[in-house]
Short mmCIF file of C-alpha atoms and ligand atoms in Angstrom, two decimals:
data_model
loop_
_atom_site.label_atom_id
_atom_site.label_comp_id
_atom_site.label_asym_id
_atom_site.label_seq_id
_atom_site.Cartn_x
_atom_site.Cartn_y
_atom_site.Cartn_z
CA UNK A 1 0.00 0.00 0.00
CA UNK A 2 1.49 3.30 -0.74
CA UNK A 3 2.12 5.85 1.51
CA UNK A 4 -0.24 9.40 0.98
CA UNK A 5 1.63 12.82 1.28
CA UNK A 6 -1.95 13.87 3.53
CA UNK A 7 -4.92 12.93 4.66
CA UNK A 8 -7.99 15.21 5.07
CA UNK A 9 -10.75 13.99 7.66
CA UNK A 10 -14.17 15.51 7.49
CA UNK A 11 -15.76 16.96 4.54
CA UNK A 12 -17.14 20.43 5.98
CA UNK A 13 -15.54 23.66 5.10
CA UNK A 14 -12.92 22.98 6.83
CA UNK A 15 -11.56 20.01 5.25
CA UNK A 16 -12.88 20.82 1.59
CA UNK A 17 -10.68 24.06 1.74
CA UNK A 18 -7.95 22.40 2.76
CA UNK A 19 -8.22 19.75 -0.09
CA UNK A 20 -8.46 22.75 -2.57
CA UNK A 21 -5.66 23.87 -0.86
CA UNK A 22 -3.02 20.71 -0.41
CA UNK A 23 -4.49 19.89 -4.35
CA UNK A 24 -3.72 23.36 -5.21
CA UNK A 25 0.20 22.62 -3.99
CA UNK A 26 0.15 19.06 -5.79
CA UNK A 27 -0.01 16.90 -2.70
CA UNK A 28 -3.03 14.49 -4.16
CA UNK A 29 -4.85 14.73 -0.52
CA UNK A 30 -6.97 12.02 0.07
CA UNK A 31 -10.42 13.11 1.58
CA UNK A 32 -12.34 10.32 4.32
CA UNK A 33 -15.17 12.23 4.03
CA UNK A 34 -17.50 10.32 6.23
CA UNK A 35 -21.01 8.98 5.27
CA UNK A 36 -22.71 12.34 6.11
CA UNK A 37 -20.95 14.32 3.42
CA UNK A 38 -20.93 18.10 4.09
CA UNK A 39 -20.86 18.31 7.59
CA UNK A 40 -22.97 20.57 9.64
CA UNK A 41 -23.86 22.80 6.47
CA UNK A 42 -26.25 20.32 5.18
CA UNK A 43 -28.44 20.93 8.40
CA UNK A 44 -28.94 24.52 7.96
CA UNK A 45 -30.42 26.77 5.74
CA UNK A 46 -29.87 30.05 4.76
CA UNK A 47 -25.72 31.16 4.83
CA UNK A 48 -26.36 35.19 4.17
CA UNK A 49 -22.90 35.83 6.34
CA UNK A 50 -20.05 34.30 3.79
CA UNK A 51 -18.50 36.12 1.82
CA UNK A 52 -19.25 36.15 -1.91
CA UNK A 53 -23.12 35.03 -1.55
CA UNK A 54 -24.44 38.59 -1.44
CA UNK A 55 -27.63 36.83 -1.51
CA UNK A 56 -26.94 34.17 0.88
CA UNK A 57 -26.65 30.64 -0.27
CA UNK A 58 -28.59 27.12 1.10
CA UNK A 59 -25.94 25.24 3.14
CA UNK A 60 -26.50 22.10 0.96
CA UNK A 61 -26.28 24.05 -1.85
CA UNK A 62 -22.80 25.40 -0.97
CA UNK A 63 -21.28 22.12 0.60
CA UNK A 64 -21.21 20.40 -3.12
CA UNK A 65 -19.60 23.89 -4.59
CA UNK A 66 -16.66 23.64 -2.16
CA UNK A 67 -15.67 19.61 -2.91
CA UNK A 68 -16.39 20.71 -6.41
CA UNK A 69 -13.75 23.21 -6.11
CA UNK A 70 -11.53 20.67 -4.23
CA UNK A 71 -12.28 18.13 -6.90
CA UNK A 72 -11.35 20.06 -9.82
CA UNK A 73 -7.85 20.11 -8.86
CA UNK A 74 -7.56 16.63 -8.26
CA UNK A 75 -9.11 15.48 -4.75
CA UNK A 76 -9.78 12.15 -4.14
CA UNK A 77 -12.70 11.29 -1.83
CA UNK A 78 -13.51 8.55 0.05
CA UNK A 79 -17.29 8.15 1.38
CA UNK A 80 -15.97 5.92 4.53
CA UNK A 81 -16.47 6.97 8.33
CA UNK A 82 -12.95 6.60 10.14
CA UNK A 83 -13.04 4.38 13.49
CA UNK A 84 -9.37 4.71 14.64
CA UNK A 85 -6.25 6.36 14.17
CA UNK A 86 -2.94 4.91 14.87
CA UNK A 87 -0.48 8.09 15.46
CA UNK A 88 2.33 6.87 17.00
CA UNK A 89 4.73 6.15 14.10
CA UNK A 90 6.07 8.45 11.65
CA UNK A 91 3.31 7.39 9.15
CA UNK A 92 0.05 8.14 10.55
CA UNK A 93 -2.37 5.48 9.88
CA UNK A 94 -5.84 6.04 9.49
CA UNK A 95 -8.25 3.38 10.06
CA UNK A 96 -12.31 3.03 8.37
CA UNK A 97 -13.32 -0.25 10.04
CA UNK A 98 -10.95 -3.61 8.58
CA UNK A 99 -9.02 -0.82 5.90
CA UNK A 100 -5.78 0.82 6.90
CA UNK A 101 -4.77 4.32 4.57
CA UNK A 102 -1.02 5.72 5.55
CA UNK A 103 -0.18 9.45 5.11
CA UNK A 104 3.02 11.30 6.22
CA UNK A 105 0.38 13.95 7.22
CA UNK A 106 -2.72 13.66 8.40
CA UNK A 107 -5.55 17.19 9.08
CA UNK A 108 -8.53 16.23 11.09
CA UNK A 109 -11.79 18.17 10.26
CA UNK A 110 -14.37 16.33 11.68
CA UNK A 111 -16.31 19.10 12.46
CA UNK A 112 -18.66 18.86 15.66
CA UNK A 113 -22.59 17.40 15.69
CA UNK A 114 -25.36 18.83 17.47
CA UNK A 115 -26.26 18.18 21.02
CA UNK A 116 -29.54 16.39 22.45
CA UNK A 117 -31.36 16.43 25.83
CA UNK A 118 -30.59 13.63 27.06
CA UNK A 119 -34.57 12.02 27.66
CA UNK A 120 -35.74 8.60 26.83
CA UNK A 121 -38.71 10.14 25.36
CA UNK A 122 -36.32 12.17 22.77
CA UNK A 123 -34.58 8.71 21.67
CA UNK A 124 -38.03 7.17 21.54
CA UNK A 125 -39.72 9.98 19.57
CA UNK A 126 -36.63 10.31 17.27
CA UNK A 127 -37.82 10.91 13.71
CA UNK A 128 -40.98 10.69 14.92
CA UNK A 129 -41.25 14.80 15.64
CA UNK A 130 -38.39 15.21 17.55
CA UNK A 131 -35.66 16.53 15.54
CA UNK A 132 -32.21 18.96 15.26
CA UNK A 133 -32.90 20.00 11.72
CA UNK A 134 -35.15 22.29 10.51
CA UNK A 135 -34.02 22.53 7.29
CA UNK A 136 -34.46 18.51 7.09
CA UNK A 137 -37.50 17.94 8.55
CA UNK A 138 -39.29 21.70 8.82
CA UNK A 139 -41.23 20.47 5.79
CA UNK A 140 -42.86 17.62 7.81
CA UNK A 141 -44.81 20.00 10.48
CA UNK A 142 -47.27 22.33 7.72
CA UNK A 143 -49.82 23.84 9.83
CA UNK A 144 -48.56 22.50 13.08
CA UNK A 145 -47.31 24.11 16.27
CA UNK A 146 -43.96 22.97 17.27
CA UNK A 147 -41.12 23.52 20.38
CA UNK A 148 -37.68 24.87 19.98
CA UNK A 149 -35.23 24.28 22.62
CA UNK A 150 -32.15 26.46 23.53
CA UNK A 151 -31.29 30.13 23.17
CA UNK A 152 -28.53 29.96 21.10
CA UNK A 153 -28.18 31.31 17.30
CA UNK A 154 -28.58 28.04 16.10
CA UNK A 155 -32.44 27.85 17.99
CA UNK A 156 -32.94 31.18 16.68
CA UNK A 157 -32.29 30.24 12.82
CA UNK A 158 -34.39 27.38 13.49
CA UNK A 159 -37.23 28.77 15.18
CA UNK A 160 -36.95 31.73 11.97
CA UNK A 161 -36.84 28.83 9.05
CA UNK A 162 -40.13 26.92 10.81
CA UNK A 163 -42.37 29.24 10.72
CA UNK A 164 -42.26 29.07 6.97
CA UNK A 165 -44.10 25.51 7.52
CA UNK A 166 -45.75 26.33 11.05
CA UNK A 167 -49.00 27.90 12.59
CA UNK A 168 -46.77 29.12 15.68
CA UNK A 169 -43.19 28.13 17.07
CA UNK A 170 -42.26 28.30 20.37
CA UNK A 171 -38.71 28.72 22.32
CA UNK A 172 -38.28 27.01 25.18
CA UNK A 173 -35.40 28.45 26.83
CA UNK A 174 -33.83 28.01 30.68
CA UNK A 175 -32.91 30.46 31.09
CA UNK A 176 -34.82 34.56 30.76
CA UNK A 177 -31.77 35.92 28.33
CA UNK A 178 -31.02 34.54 24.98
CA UNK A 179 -27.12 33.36 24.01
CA UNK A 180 -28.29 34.33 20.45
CA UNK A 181 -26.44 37.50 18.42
CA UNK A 182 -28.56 40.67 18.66
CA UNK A 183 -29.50 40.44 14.79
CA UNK A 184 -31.04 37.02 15.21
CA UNK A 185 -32.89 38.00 18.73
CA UNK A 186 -33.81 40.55 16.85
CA UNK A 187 -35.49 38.84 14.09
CA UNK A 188 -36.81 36.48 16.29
CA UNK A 189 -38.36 38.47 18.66
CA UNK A 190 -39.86 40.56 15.25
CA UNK A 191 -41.31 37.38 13.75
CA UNK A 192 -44.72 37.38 14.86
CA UNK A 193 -45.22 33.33 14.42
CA UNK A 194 -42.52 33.03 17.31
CA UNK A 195 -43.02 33.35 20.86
CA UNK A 196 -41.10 32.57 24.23
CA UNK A 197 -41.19 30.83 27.30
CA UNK A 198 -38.19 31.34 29.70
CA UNK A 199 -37.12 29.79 32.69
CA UNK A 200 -38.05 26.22 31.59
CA UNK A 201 -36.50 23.18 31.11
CA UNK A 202 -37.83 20.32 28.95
CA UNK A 203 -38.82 17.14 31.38
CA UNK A 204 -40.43 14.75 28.83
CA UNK A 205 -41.53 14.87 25.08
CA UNK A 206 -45.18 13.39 25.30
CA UNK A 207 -46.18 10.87 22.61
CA UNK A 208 -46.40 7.20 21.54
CA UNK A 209 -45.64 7.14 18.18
CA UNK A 210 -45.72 10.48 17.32
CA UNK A 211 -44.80 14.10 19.58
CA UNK A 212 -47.68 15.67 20.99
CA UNK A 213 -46.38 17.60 23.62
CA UNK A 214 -43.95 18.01 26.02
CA UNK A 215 -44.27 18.27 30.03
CA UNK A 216 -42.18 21.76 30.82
CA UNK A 217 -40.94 22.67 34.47
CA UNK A 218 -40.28 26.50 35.18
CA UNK A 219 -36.71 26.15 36.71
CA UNK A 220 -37.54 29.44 38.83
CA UNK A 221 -40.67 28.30 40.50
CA UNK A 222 -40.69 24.40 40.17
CA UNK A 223 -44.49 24.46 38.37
CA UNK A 224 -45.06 21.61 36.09
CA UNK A 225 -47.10 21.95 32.86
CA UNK A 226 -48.25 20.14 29.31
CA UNK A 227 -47.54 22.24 26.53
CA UNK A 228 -49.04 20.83 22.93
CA UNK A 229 -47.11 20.79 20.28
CA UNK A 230 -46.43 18.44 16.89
CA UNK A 231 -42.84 18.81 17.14
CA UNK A 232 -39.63 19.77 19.15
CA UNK A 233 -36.40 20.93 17.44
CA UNK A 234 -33.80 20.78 20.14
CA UNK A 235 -31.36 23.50 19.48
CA UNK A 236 -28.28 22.98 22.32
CA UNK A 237 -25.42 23.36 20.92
CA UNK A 238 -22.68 21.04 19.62
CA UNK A 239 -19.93 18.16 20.26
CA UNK A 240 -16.87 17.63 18.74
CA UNK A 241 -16.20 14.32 16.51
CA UNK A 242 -13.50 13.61 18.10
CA UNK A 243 -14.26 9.97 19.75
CA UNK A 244 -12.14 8.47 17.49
CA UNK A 245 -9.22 10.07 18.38
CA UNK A 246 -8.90 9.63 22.10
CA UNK A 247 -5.63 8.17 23.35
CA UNK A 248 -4.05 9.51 20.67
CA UNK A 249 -3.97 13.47 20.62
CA UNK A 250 -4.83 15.71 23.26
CA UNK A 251 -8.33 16.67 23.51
CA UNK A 252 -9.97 19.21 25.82
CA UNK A 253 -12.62 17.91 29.03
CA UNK A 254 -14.94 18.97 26.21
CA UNK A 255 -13.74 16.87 23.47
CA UNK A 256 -12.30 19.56 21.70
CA UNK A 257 -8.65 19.33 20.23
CA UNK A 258 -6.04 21.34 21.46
CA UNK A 259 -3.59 22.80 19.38
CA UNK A 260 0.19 22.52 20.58
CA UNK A 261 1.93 25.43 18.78
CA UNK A 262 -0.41 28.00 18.39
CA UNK A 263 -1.41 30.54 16.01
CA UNK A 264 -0.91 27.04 13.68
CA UNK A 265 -3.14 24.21 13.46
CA UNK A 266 -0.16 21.63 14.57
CA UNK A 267 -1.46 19.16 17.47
CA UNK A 268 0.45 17.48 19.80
CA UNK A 269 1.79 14.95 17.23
CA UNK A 270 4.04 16.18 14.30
CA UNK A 271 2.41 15.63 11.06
CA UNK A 272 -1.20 16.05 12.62
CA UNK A 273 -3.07 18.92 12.06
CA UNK A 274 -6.46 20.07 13.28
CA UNK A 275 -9.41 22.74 11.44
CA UNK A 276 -12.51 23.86 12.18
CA UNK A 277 -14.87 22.97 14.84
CA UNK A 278 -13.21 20.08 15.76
CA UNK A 279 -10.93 22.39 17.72
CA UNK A 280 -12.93 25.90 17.82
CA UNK A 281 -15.34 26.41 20.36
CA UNK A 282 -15.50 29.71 20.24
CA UNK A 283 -15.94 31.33 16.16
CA UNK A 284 -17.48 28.30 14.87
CA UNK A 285 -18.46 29.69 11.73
CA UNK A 286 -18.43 28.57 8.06
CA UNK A 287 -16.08 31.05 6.88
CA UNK A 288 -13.29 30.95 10.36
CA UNK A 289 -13.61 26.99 9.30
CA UNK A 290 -12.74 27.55 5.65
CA UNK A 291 -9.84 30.10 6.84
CA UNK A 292 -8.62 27.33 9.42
CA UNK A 293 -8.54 24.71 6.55
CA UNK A 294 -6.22 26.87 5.14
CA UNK A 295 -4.10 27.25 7.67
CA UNK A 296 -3.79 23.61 7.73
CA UNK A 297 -3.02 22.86 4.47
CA UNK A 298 -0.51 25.02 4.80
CA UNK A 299 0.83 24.09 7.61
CA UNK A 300 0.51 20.50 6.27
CA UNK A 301 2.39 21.76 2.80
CA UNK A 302 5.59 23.06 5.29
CA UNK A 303 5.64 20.09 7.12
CA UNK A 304 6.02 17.73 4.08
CA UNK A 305 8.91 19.88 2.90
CA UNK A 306 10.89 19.48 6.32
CA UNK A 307 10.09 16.06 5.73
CA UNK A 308 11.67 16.55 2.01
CA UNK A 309 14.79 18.06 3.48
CA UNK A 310 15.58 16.32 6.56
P1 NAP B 1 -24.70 27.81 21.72
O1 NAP B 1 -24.37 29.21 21.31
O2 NAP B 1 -23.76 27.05 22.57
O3 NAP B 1 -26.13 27.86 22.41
C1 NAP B 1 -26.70 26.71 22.99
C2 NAP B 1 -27.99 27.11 23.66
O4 NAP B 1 -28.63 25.93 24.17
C3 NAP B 1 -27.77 28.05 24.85
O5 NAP B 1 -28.79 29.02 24.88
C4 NAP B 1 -27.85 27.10 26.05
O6 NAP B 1 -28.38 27.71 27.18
C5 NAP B 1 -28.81 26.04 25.57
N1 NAP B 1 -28.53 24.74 26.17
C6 NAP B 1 -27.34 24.07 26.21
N2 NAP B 1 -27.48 22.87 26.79
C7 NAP B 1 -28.78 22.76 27.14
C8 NAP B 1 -29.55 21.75 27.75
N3 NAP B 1 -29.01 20.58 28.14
N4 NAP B 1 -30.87 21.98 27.94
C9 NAP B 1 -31.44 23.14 27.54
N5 NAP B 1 -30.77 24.14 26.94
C10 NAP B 1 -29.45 23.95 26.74
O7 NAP B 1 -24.91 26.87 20.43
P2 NAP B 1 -25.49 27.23 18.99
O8 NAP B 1 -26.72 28.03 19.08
O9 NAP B 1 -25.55 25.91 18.30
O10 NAP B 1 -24.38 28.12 18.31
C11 NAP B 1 -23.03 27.65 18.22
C12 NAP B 1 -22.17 28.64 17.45
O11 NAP B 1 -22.57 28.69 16.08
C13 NAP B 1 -22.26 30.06 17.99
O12 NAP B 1 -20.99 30.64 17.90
C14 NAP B 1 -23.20 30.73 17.03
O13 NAP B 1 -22.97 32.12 16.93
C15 NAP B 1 -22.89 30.03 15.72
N6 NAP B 1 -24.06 30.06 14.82
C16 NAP B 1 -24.22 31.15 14.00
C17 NAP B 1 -25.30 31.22 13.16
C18 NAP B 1 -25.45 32.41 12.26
O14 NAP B 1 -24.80 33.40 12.49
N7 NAP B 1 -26.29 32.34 11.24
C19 NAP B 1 -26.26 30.20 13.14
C20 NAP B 1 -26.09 29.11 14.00
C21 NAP B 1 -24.98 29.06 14.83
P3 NAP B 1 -27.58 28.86 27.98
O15 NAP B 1 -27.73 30.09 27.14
O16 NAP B 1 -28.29 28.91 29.27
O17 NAP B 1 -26.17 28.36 28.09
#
């Protein structure tokens, strides 16, 4: 089996700009792009803050423009989910189930996937109106009322994109401020469709085989109540992909990576680079992703010269 020059892991802005960018410099990366192609992008919906769309763009419309972009300089992609890495050795091998790939440099960009609740009822009623897509499954819930949870940006988008489908949306938040940036409060609290209730935490999605409510207790006073509703788009935030690395680089007690020689990408281990969400907890946007696959690459590009010259 012959050795690759780099690896790319994760197929979200992140690791598609750094294929464009190690193809760009003749290195032949090799993408593992996972089986959900596109990372987080595919689960939103409108992208009106990167640049160049001055009229916004459909996440899963832009996804297949940046591995086009990649592909047209000679990217090769792999639709395979990685289970292991092996990073002791000075060839870094990457492992998708039984198959071993090599590379003298390896740039993880697995990106991070969204967060759930944590109830029973929200595994049981999976698919079956409880959801963290809106973009996916908005279309589903036509005429319905439906439950947001969180307070963050991401609940705001959502909440904005279902009212396109629903009679009324409602936030559930826990707490009586929202996380969200001003413009999307803004929007939110503008959009008459959407209303609010703070304070509350979600104890149980009601429903057999479909959601028909949830059961809601007001962290402030303790009072218990049934809310109706045909839906619930749980909104919490995020995790890093990173379970297949542990062991081998150094992640933080949140799963996140942490870089070793910052302001580059370099990890702990020579030859291993990380972009994107995977390490960023804080920017954690489409275009600081895109700029840290850069980075990467190039970082990745330097590091195969030493490698050339030693
Ligand atoms: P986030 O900013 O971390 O917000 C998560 C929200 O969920 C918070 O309001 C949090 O409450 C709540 N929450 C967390 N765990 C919870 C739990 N177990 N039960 C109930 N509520 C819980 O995450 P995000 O909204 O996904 O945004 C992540 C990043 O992406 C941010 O940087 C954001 O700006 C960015 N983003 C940007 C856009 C855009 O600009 N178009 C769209 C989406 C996301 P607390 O507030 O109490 O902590």
């Amino acid at each position: 089996m012959s050795v690759e020059s780099v690896i790319i892991i994760g197929s979200g802005p992140a690791g598609y700009t750094a294929a464009i960018y190690t193809a760009r410099a003749s290195l032949n990366p090799l993408v593992i792009e996972g089986y959900q192609v596109g990372g987080q992008l595919m689960l939103t919906s409108d992208v009106e803050n990167y640049p160049g769309f001055p009229d916004g763009i459909m996440g899963p419309e832009m996804m297949p423009l940046f591995r086009k972009q990649a592909e047209r300089f000679g990217t090769r992609f792999l639709q395979k989910d990685v289970t292991k890495v092996d990073l002791s050795g000075p060839v870094h091998k990457v492992y998708c189930g039984d198959h071993v790939y090599e590379a003298k440099a390896v740039i993880v960009a697995t990106g991070a996937s969204a967060k759930w609740i944590g109830l029973p009822s929200e595994q049981k009623l999976m698919a079956k109106g409880v959801s963290a897509c809106a973009t996916c499954d908005g279309a589903f819930f036509k005429g319905e009322e439906l439950v947001v949870v969180g307070g963050g940006d991401t609940a705001m988008e959502e909440a904005n994109y279902l009212t396109r489908f629903a009679k009324k949306v409602t936030v559930v938040h826990r707490r009586d401020q929202l996380r969200a940036s001003k413009i999307m409060q803004d929007r939110a609290f503008a959009n008459p469709k959407i209303s609010f209730i703070w304070d509350t935490g979600i104890e149980e999605i009601l429903g057999e085989d479909k959601v028909e409510g949830v059961r809601l207790k007001n962290l402030k006073t303790g009072e218990v109540s049934v809310f109706h509703c045909g839906g619930v788009f749980v909104a919490i935030g995020h995790k890093p992909n990173t379970d297949f690395l542990k062991g081998q680089l150094d992640l933080d007690e949140t799963g996140y990576i942490k870089l070793a020689k910052l302001p580059t990408t370099q990890t702990r281990v020579p030859g291993v680079f990380a972009a994107g969400d995977v390490h960023d907890k804080i920017y954690r946007q489409a275009v600081t992703a895109a700029g840290s696959g850069c980075a990467a690459a190039i970082d990745a590009e330097r590091y195969l010269e030493g490698l050339a010259h030693s």
